[in-house]
mmCIF file of C-alpha atoms in Angstrom:
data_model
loop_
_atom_site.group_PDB
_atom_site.id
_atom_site.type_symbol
_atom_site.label_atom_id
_atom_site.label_comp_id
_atom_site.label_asym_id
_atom_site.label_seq_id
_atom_site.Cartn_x
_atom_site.Cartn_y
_atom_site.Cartn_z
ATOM 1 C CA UNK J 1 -79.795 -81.350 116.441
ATOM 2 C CA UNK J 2 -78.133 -82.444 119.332
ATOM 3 C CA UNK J 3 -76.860 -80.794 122.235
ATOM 4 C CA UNK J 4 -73.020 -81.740 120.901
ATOM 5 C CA UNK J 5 -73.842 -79.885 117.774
ATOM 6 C CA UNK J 6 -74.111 -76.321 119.731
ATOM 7 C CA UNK J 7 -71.092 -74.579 119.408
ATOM 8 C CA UNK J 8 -69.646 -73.599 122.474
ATOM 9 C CA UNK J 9 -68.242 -70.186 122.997
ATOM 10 C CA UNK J 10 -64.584 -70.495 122.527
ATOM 11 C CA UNK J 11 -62.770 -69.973 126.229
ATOM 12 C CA UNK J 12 -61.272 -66.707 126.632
ATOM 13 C CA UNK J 13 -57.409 -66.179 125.308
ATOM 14 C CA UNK J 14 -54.560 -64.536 126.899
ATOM 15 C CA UNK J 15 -54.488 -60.058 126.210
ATOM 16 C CA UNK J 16 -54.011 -58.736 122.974
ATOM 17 C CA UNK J 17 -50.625 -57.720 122.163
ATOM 18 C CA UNK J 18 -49.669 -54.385 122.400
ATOM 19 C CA UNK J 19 -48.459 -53.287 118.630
ATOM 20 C CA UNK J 20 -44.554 -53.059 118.970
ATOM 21 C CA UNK J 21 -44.395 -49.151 118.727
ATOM 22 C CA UNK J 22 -47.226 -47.960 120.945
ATOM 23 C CA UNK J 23 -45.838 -51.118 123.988
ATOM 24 C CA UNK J 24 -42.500 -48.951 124.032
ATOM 25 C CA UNK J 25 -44.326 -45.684 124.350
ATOM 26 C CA UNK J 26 -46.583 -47.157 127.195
ATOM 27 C CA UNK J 27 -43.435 -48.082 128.848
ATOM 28 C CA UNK J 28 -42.862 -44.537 129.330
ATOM 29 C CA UNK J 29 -46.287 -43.242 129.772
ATOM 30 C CA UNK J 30 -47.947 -45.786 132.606
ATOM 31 C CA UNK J 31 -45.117 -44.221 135.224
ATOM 32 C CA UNK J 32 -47.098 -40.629 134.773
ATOM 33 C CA UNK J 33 -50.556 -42.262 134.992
ATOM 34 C CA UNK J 34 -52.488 -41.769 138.114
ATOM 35 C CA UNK J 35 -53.437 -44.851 140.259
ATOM 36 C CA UNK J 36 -57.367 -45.263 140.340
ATOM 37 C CA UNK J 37 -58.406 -47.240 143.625
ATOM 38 C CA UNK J 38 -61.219 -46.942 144.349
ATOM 39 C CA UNK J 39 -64.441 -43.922 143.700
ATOM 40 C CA UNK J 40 -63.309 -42.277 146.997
ATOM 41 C CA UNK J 41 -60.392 -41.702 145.659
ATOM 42 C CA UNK J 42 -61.397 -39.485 143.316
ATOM 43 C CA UNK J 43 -60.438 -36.282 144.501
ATOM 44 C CA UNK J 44 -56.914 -36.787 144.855
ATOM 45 C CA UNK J 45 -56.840 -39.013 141.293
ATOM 46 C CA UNK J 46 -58.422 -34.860 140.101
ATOM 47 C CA UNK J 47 -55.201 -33.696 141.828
ATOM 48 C CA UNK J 48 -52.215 -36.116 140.468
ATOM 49 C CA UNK J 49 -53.592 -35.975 136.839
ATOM 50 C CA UNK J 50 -53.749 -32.040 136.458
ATOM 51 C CA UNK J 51 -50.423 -32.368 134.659
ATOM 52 C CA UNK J 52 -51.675 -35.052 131.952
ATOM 53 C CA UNK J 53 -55.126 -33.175 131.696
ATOM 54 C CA UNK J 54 -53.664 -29.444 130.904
ATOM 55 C CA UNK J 55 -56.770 -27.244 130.261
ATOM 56 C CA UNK J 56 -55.890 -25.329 127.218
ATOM 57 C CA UNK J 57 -55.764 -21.680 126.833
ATOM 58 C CA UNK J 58 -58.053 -19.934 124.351
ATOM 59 C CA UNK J 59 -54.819 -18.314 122.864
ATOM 60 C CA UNK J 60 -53.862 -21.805 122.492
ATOM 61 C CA UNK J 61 -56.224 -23.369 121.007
ATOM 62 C CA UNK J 62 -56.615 -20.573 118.492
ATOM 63 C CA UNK J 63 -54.045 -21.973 115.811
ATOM 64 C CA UNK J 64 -52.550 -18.909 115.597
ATOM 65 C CA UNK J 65 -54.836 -16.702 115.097
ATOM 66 C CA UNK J 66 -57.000 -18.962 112.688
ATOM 67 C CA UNK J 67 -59.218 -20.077 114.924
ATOM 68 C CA UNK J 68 -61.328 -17.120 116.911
ATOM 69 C CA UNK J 69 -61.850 -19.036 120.521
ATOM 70 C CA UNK J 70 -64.406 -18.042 122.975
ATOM 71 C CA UNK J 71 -66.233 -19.000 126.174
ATOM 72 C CA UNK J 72 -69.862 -18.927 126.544
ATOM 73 C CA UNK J 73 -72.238 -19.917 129.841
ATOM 74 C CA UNK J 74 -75.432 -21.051 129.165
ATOM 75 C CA UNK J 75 -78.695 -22.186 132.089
ATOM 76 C CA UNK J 76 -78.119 -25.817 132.765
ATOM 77 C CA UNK J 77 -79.526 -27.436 135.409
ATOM 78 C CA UNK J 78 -81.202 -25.287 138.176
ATOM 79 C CA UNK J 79 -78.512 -23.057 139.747
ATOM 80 C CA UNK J 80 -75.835 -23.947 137.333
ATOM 81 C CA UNK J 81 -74.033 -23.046 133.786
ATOM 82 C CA UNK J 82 -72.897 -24.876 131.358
ATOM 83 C CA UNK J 83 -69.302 -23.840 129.546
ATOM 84 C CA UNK J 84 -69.061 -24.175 125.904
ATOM 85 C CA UNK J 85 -65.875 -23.289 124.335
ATOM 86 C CA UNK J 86 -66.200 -22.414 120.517
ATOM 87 C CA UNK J 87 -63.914 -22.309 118.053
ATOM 88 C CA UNK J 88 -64.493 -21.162 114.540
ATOM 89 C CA UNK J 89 -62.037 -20.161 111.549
ATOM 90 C CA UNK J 90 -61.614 -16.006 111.211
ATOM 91 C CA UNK J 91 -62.065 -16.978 107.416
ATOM 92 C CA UNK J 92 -64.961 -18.999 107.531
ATOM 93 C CA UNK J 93 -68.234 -18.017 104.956
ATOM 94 C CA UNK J 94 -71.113 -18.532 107.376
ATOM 95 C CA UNK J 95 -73.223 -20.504 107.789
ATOM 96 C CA UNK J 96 -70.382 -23.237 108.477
ATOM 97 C CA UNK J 97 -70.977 -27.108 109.442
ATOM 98 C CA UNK J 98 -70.370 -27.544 113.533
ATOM 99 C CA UNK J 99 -68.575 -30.244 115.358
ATOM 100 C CA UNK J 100 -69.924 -30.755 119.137
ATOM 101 C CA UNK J 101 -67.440 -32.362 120.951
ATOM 102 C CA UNK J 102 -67.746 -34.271 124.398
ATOM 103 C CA UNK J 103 -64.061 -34.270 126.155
ATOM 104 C CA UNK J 104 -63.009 -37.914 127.703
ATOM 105 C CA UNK J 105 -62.011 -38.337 131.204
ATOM 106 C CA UNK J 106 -63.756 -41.374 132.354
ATOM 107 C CA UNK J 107 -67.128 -40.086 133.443
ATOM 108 C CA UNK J 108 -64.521 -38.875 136.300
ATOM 109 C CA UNK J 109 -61.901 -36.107 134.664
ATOM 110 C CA UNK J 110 -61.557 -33.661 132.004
ATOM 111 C CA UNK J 111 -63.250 -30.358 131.108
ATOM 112 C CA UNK J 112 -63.916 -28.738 127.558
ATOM 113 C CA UNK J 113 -60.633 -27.445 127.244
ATOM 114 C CA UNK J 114 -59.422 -30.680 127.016
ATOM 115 C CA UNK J 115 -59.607 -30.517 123.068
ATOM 116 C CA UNK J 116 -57.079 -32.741 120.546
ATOM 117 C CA UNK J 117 -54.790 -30.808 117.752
ATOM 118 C CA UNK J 118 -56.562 -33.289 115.266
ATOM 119 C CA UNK J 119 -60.153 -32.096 116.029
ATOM 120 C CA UNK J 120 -58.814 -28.347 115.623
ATOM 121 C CA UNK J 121 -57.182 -29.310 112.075
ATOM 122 C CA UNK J 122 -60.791 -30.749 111.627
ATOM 123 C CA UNK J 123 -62.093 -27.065 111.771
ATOM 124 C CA UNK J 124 -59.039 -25.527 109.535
ATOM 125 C CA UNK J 125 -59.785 -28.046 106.882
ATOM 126 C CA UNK J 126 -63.597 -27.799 106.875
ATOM 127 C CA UNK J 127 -64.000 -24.405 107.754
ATOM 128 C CA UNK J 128 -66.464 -25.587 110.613
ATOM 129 C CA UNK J 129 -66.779 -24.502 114.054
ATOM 130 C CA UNK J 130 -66.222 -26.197 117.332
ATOM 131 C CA UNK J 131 -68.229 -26.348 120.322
ATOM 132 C CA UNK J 132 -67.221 -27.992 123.046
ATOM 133 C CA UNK J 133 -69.253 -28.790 125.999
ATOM 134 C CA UNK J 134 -68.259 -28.797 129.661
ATOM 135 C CA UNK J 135 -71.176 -31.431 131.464
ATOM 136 C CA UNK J 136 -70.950 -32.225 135.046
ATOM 137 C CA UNK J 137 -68.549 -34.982 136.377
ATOM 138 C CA UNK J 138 -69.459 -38.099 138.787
ATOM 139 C CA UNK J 139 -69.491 -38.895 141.310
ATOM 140 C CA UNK J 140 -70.394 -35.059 141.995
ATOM 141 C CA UNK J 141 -73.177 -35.321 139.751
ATOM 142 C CA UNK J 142 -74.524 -39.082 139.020
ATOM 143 C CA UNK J 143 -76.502 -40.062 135.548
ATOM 144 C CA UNK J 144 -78.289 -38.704 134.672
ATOM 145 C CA UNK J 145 -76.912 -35.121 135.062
ATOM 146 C CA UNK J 146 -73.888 -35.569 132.590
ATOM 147 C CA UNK J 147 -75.624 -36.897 130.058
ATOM 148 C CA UNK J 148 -78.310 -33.684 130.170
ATOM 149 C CA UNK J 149 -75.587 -30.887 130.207
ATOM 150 C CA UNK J 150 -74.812 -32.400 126.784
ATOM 151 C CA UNK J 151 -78.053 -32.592 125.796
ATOM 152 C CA UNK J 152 -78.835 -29.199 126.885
ATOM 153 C CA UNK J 153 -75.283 -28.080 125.278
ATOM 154 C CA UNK J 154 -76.835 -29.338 122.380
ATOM 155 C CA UNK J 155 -80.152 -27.939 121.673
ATOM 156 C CA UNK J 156 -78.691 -24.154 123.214
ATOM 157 C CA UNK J 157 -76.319 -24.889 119.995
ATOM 158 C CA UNK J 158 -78.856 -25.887 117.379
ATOM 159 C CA UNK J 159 -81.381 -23.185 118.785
ATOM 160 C CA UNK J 160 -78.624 -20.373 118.422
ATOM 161 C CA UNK J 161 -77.462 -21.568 115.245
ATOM 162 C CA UNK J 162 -78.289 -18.012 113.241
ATOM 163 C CA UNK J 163 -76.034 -15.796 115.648
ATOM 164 C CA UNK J 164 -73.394 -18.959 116.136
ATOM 165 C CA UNK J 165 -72.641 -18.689 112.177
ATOM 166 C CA UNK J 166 -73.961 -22.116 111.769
ATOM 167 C CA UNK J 167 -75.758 -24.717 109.549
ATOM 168 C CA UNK J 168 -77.915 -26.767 112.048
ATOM 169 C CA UNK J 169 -78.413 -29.243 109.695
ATOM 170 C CA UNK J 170 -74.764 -30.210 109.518
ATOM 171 C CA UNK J 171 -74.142 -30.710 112.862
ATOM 172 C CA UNK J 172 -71.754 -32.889 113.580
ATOM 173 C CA UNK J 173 -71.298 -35.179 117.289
ATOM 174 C CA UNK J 174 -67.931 -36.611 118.318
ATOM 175 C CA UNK J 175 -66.256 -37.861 121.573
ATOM 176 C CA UNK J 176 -63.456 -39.574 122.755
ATOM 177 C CA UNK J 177 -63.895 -42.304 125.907
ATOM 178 C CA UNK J 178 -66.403 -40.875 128.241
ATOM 179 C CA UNK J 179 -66.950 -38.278 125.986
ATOM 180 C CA UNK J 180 -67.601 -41.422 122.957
ATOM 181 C CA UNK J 181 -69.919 -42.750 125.457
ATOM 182 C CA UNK J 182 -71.664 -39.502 126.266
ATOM 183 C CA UNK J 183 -71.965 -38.479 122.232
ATOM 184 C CA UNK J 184 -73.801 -42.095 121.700
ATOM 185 C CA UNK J 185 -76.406 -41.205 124.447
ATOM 186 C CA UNK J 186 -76.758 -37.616 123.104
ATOM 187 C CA UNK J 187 -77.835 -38.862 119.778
ATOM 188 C CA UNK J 188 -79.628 -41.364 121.510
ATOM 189 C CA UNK J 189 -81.505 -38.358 123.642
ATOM 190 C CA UNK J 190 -81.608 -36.469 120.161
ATOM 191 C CA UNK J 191 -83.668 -39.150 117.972
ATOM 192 C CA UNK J 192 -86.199 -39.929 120.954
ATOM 193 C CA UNK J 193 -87.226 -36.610 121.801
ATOM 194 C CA UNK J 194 -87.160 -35.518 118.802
ATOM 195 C CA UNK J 195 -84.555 -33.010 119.288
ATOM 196 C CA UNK J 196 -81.717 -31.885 117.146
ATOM 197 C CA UNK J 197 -81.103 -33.004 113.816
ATOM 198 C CA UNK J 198 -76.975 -34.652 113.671
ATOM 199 C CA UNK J 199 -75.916 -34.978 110.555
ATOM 200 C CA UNK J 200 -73.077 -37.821 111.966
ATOM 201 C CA UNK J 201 -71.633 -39.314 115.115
ATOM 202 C CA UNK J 202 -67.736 -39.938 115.953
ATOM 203 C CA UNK J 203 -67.388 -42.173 118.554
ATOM 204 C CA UNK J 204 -63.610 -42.787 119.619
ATOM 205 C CA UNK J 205 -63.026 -45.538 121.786
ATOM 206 C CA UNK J 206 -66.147 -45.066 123.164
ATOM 207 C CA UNK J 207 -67.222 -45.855 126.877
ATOM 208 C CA UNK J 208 -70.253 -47.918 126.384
ATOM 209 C CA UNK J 209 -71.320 -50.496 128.973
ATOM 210 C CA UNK J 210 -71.211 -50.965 132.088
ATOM 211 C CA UNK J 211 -71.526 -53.641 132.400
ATOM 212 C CA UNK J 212 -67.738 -54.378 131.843
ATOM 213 C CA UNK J 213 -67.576 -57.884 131.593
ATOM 214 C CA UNK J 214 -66.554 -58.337 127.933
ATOM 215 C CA UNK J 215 -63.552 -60.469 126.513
ATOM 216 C CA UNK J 216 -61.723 -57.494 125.890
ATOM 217 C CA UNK J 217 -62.638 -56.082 129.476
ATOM 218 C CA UNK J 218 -61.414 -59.679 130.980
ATOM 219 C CA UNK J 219 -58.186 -59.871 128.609
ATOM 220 C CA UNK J 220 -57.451 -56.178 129.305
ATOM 221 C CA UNK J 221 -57.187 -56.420 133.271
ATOM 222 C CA UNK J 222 -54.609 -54.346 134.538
ATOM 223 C CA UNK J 223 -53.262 -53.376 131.494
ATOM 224 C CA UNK J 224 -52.931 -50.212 129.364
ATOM 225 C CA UNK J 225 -53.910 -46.893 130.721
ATOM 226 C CA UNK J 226 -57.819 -47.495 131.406
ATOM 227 C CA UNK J 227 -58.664 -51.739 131.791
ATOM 228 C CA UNK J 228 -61.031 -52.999 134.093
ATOM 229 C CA UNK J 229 -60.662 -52.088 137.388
ATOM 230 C CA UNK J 230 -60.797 -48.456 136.485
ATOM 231 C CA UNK J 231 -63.484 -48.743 133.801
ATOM 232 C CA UNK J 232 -65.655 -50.024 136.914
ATOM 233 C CA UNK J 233 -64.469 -46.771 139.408
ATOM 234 C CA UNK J 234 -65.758 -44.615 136.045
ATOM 235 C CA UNK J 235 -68.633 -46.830 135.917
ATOM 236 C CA UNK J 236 -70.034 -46.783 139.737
ATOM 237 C CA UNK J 237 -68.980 -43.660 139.850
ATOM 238 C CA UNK J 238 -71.684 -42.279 137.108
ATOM 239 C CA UNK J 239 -74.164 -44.926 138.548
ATOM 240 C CA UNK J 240 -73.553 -46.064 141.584
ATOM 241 C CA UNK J 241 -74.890 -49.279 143.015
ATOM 242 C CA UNK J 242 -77.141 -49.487 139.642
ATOM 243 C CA UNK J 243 -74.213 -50.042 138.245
ATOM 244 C CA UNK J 244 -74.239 -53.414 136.223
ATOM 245 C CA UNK J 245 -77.596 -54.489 137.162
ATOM 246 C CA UNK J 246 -80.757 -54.698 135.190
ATOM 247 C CA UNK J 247 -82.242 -51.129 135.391
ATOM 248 C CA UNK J 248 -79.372 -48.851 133.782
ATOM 249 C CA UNK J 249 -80.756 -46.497 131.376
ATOM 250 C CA UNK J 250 -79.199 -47.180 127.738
ATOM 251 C CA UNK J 251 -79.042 -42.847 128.255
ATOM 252 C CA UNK J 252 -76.077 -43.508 130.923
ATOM 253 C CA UNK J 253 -74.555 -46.593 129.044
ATOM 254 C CA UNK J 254 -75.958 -46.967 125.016
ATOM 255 C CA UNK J 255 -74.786 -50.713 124.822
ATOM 256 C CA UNK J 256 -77.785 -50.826 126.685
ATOM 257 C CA UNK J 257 -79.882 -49.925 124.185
ATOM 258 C CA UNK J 258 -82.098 -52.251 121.910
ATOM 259 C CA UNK J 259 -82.839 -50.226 119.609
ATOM 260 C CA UNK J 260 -80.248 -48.124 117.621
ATOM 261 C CA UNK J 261 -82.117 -47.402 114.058
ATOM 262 C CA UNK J 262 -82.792 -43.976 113.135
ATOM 263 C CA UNK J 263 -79.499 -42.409 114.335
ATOM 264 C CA UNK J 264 -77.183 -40.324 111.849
ATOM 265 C CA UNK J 265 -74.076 -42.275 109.934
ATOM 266 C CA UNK J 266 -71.482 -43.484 112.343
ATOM 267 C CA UNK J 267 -67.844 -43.809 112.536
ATOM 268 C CA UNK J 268 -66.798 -46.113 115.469
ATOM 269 C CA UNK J 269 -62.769 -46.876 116.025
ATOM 270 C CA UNK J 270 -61.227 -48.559 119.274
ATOM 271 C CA UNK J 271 -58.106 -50.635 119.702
ATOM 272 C CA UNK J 272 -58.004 -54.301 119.287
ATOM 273 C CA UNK J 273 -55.445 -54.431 123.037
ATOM 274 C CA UNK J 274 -58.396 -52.166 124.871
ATOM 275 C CA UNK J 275 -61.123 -52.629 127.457
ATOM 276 C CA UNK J 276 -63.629 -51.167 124.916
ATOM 277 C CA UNK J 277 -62.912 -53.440 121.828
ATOM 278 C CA UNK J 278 -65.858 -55.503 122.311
ATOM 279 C CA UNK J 279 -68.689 -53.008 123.315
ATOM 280 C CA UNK J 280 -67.388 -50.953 120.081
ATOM 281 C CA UNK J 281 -67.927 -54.111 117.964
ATOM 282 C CA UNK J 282 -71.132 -54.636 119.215
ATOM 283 C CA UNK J 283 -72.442 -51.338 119.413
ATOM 284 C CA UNK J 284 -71.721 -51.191 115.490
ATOM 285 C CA UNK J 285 -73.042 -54.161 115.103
ATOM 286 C CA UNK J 286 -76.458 -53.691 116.487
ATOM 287 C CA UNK J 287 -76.287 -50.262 114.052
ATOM 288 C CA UNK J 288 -75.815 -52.552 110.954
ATOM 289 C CA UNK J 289 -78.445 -54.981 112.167
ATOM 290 C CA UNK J 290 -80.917 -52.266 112.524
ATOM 291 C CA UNK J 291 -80.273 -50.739 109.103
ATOM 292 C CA UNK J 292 -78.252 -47.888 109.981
ATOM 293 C CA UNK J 293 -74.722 -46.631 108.587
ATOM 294 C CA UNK J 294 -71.804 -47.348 110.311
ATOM 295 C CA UNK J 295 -68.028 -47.836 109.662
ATOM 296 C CA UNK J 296 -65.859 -49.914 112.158
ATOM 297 C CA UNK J 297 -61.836 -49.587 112.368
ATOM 298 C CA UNK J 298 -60.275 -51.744 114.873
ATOM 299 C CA UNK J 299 -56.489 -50.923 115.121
ATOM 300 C CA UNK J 300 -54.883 -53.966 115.532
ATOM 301 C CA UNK J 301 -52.471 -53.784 119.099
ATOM 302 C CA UNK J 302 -54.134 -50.023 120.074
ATOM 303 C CA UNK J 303 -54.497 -49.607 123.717
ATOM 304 C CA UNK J 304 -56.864 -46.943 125.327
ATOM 305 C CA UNK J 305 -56.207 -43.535 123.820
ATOM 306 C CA UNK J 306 -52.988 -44.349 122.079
ATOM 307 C CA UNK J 307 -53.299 -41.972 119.321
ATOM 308 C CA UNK J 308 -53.636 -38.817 121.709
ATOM 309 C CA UNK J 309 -50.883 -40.240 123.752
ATOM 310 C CA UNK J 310 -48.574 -41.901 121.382
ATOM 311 C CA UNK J 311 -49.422 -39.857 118.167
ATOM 312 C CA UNK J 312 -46.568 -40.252 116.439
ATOM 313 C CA UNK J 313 -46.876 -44.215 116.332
ATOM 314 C CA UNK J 314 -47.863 -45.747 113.330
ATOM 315 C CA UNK J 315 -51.053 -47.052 114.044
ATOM 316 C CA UNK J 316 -52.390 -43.587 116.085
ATOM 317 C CA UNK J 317 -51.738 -41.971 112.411
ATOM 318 C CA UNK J 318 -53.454 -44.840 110.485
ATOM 319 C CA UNK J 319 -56.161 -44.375 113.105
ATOM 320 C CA UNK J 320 -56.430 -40.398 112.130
ATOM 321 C CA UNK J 321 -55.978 -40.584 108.808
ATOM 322 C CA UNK J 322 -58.965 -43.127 108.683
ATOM 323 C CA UNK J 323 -61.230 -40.066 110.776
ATOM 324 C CA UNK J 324 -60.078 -37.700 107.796
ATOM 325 C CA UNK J 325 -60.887 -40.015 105.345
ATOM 326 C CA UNK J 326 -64.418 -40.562 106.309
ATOM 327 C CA UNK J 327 -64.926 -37.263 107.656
ATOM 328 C CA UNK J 328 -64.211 -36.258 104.033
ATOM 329 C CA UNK J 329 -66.939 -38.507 102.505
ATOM 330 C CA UNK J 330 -69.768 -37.400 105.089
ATOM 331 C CA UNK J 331 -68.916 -33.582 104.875
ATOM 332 C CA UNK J 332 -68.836 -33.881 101.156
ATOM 333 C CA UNK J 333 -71.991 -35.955 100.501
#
C-alpha cells in the first residue's frame, strides 16, 4: 500500500441546514437568548436568562394534582445540601421504577426545577417517580464538584429507596445538555465504584467533550442557541485552564473515556445542525464497540434543544415520540 491509497479525511462542509420548521422558530427565539462572552460574564448571563429558565413551582409541576411534588435537602459536600425535587403519581402501587434527572444549563445555568412536560408525562404513563437533582454550577464550583452532587444525589436515592416508594433496581438516569453530560459521568461514577445499580441511561443532546473541536462543533460556529464559542465558556468554566488538554477526567467530560462497557442500555439523540452531533455519534459508537446496548437517533436539521424550545415542530415530536417508544421497550423488558 502506498501512501496515495490512504484515504484522506474528507475537508470539512459548510453547517447543516436547519430543518425548515424549527429555522423559522429560531428566527424568533435567538432575539430572547442571552449573549455568552466570555466566563466572567457569567453572572449577568444568570441574570438576562431568568425569564427563559423559569424555576417551576411544585403546584406546577404537580399535573394537577397527579403528581405529589416535594423538596428534600440532603449532606452534600462539607457545609452544603443538595435539593432533590421528587415527583411521584398519588396513584402509584409502590415500589415504582424512578427516573433521576440532571437539568441542562451548560455546566453554567439551570436548577432542578428546570424539569420538561415530557419527562412528567414519563411519570403519568409509567407510574414512576421523579427525582431531580440540584448539583453545584461552575464556575462557582469547578469539576469535580458537579459531577459528585449527582453522584451523591444518587446513592442518597438508591439508599432511601424503601421510604422513597421505590424499586432500586429500576432506576432509571436521564439528562438533557449539561445535564446529558453529567448523567454519562454518573453512570460512569456508578459502574467504577461499584455504586448504584441503573437499569438505563437517557442522554439528550448530551454535553460530552471538551474538547470541542468536532465537525459539527466547527460547522456549528455561531449558530443555533449553544455552538462553539459558548460550548467552550461552559467548558472552561467547569474546568478551567485543563480545559482541552490531556489530563481531563472522562468524570468531567465521558468522551474522554476509553472504556464504556459495562454501563446500562442507552438511548442517545442529538440534532444533525448541533455542536454535539459528533461527540453523540461517537460516544455511541464506542458503546457498540465495547459490547454494550445503545440506540442512536440523529434528527436530521435539529439544532440544540429544539424540541424543548420548538416542541410543536415536527421533528421535536418525532424526537419524543422516539424517547416513548424506547422508553416503552426498556420499562417493559
Amino acid at each position: 500500500m502506498t501512501d496515495s491509497d490512504v484515504a484522506t479525511p474528507s475537508p470539512i462542509g459548510p453547517p447543516v441546514p436547519f430543518d425548515p420548521e424549527l429555522a423559522a422558530a429560531l428566527e424568533v427565539i435567538l432575539p430572547h437568548m442571552p449573549t455568552f462572552t466570555s466566563v466572567e460574564s457569567i453572572p449577568q448571563i444568570r441574570a438576562r436568562a431568568g425569564d427563559l429558565l423559569v424555576d417551576r413551582s411544585n403546584e406546577d409541576l404537580s399535573r394537577e394534582g397527579a403528581l405529589h411534588v416535594e423538596e428534600v435537602f440532603i449532606p452534600g459536600a462539607p457545609g452544603a445540601q443538595i435539593s432533590l425535587i421528587i415527583c411521584r403519581p398519588v396513584r402509584a402501587q409502590a415500589p415504582t421504577a424512578a427516573f433521576y434527572h440532571t437539568h441542562g444549563g451548560g455546566m453554567i445555568l439551570g436548577s432542578n426545577r428546570m424539569i420538561s412536560d415530557e419527562m412528567l408525562d414519563w411519570m403519568v404513563e409509567f407510574d414512576a417517580t421523579l427525582i431531580s437533582v440540584d448539583y453545584r454550577l461552575a464556575p462557582d464550583t469547578p469539576h469535580p464538584g458537579p459531577v459528585e452532587d449527582c453522584y451523591t444525589g444518587l446513592t442518597w436515592v438508591a439508599d432511601h429507596a424503601a421510604e422513597l416508594g421505590i424499586d432500586p433496581a429500576r432506576i432509571v438516569i436521564a439528562g438533557e445538555s449539561a445535564g446529558g453530560g453529567l448523567a454519562a459521568a454518573t453512570a460512569l461514577l456508578a459502574r467504577d465504584r461499584q455504586g448504584p445499580a441503573i437499569a438505563a441511561q437517557v442522554l439528550m443532546c448530551p454535553m460530552l467533550d471538551d474538547r470541542n473541536d468536532t465537525p459539527s462543533a466547527i460547522q456549528g460556529e455561531g449558530r443555533g442557541v449553544w455552538h462553539r464559542h459558548t460550548n467552550e465558556i461552559g467548558w472552561s468554566a467547569l474546568l478551567g485552564e485543563s480545559r482541552g488538554g490531556p489530563d481531563v477526567s472522562p468524570y468531567a467530560a465521558p468522551a474522554r473515556a476509553t472504556d464504556l462497557s459495562g454501563l446500562p442500555p442507552t438511548l442517545i439523540d442529538v440534532g444533525s445542525a448541533e455542536t454535539f452531533r459528533d461527540e453523540a455519534v461517537a460516544y455511541a459508537g464506542n458503546i457498540w464497540r465495547a459490547g454494550g446496548q445503545a440506540e442512536l437517533h440523529v434528527f436530521a436539521g435539529g439544532f440544540h434543544g429544539y424540541d424543548g424550545l420548538a416542541p410543536q415542530a415536527t421533528v421535536s415530536q418525532d424526537t419524543k415520540d422516539a424517547r416513548i417508544r424506547w422508553l416503552r421497550r426498556i420499562m417493559n423488558s
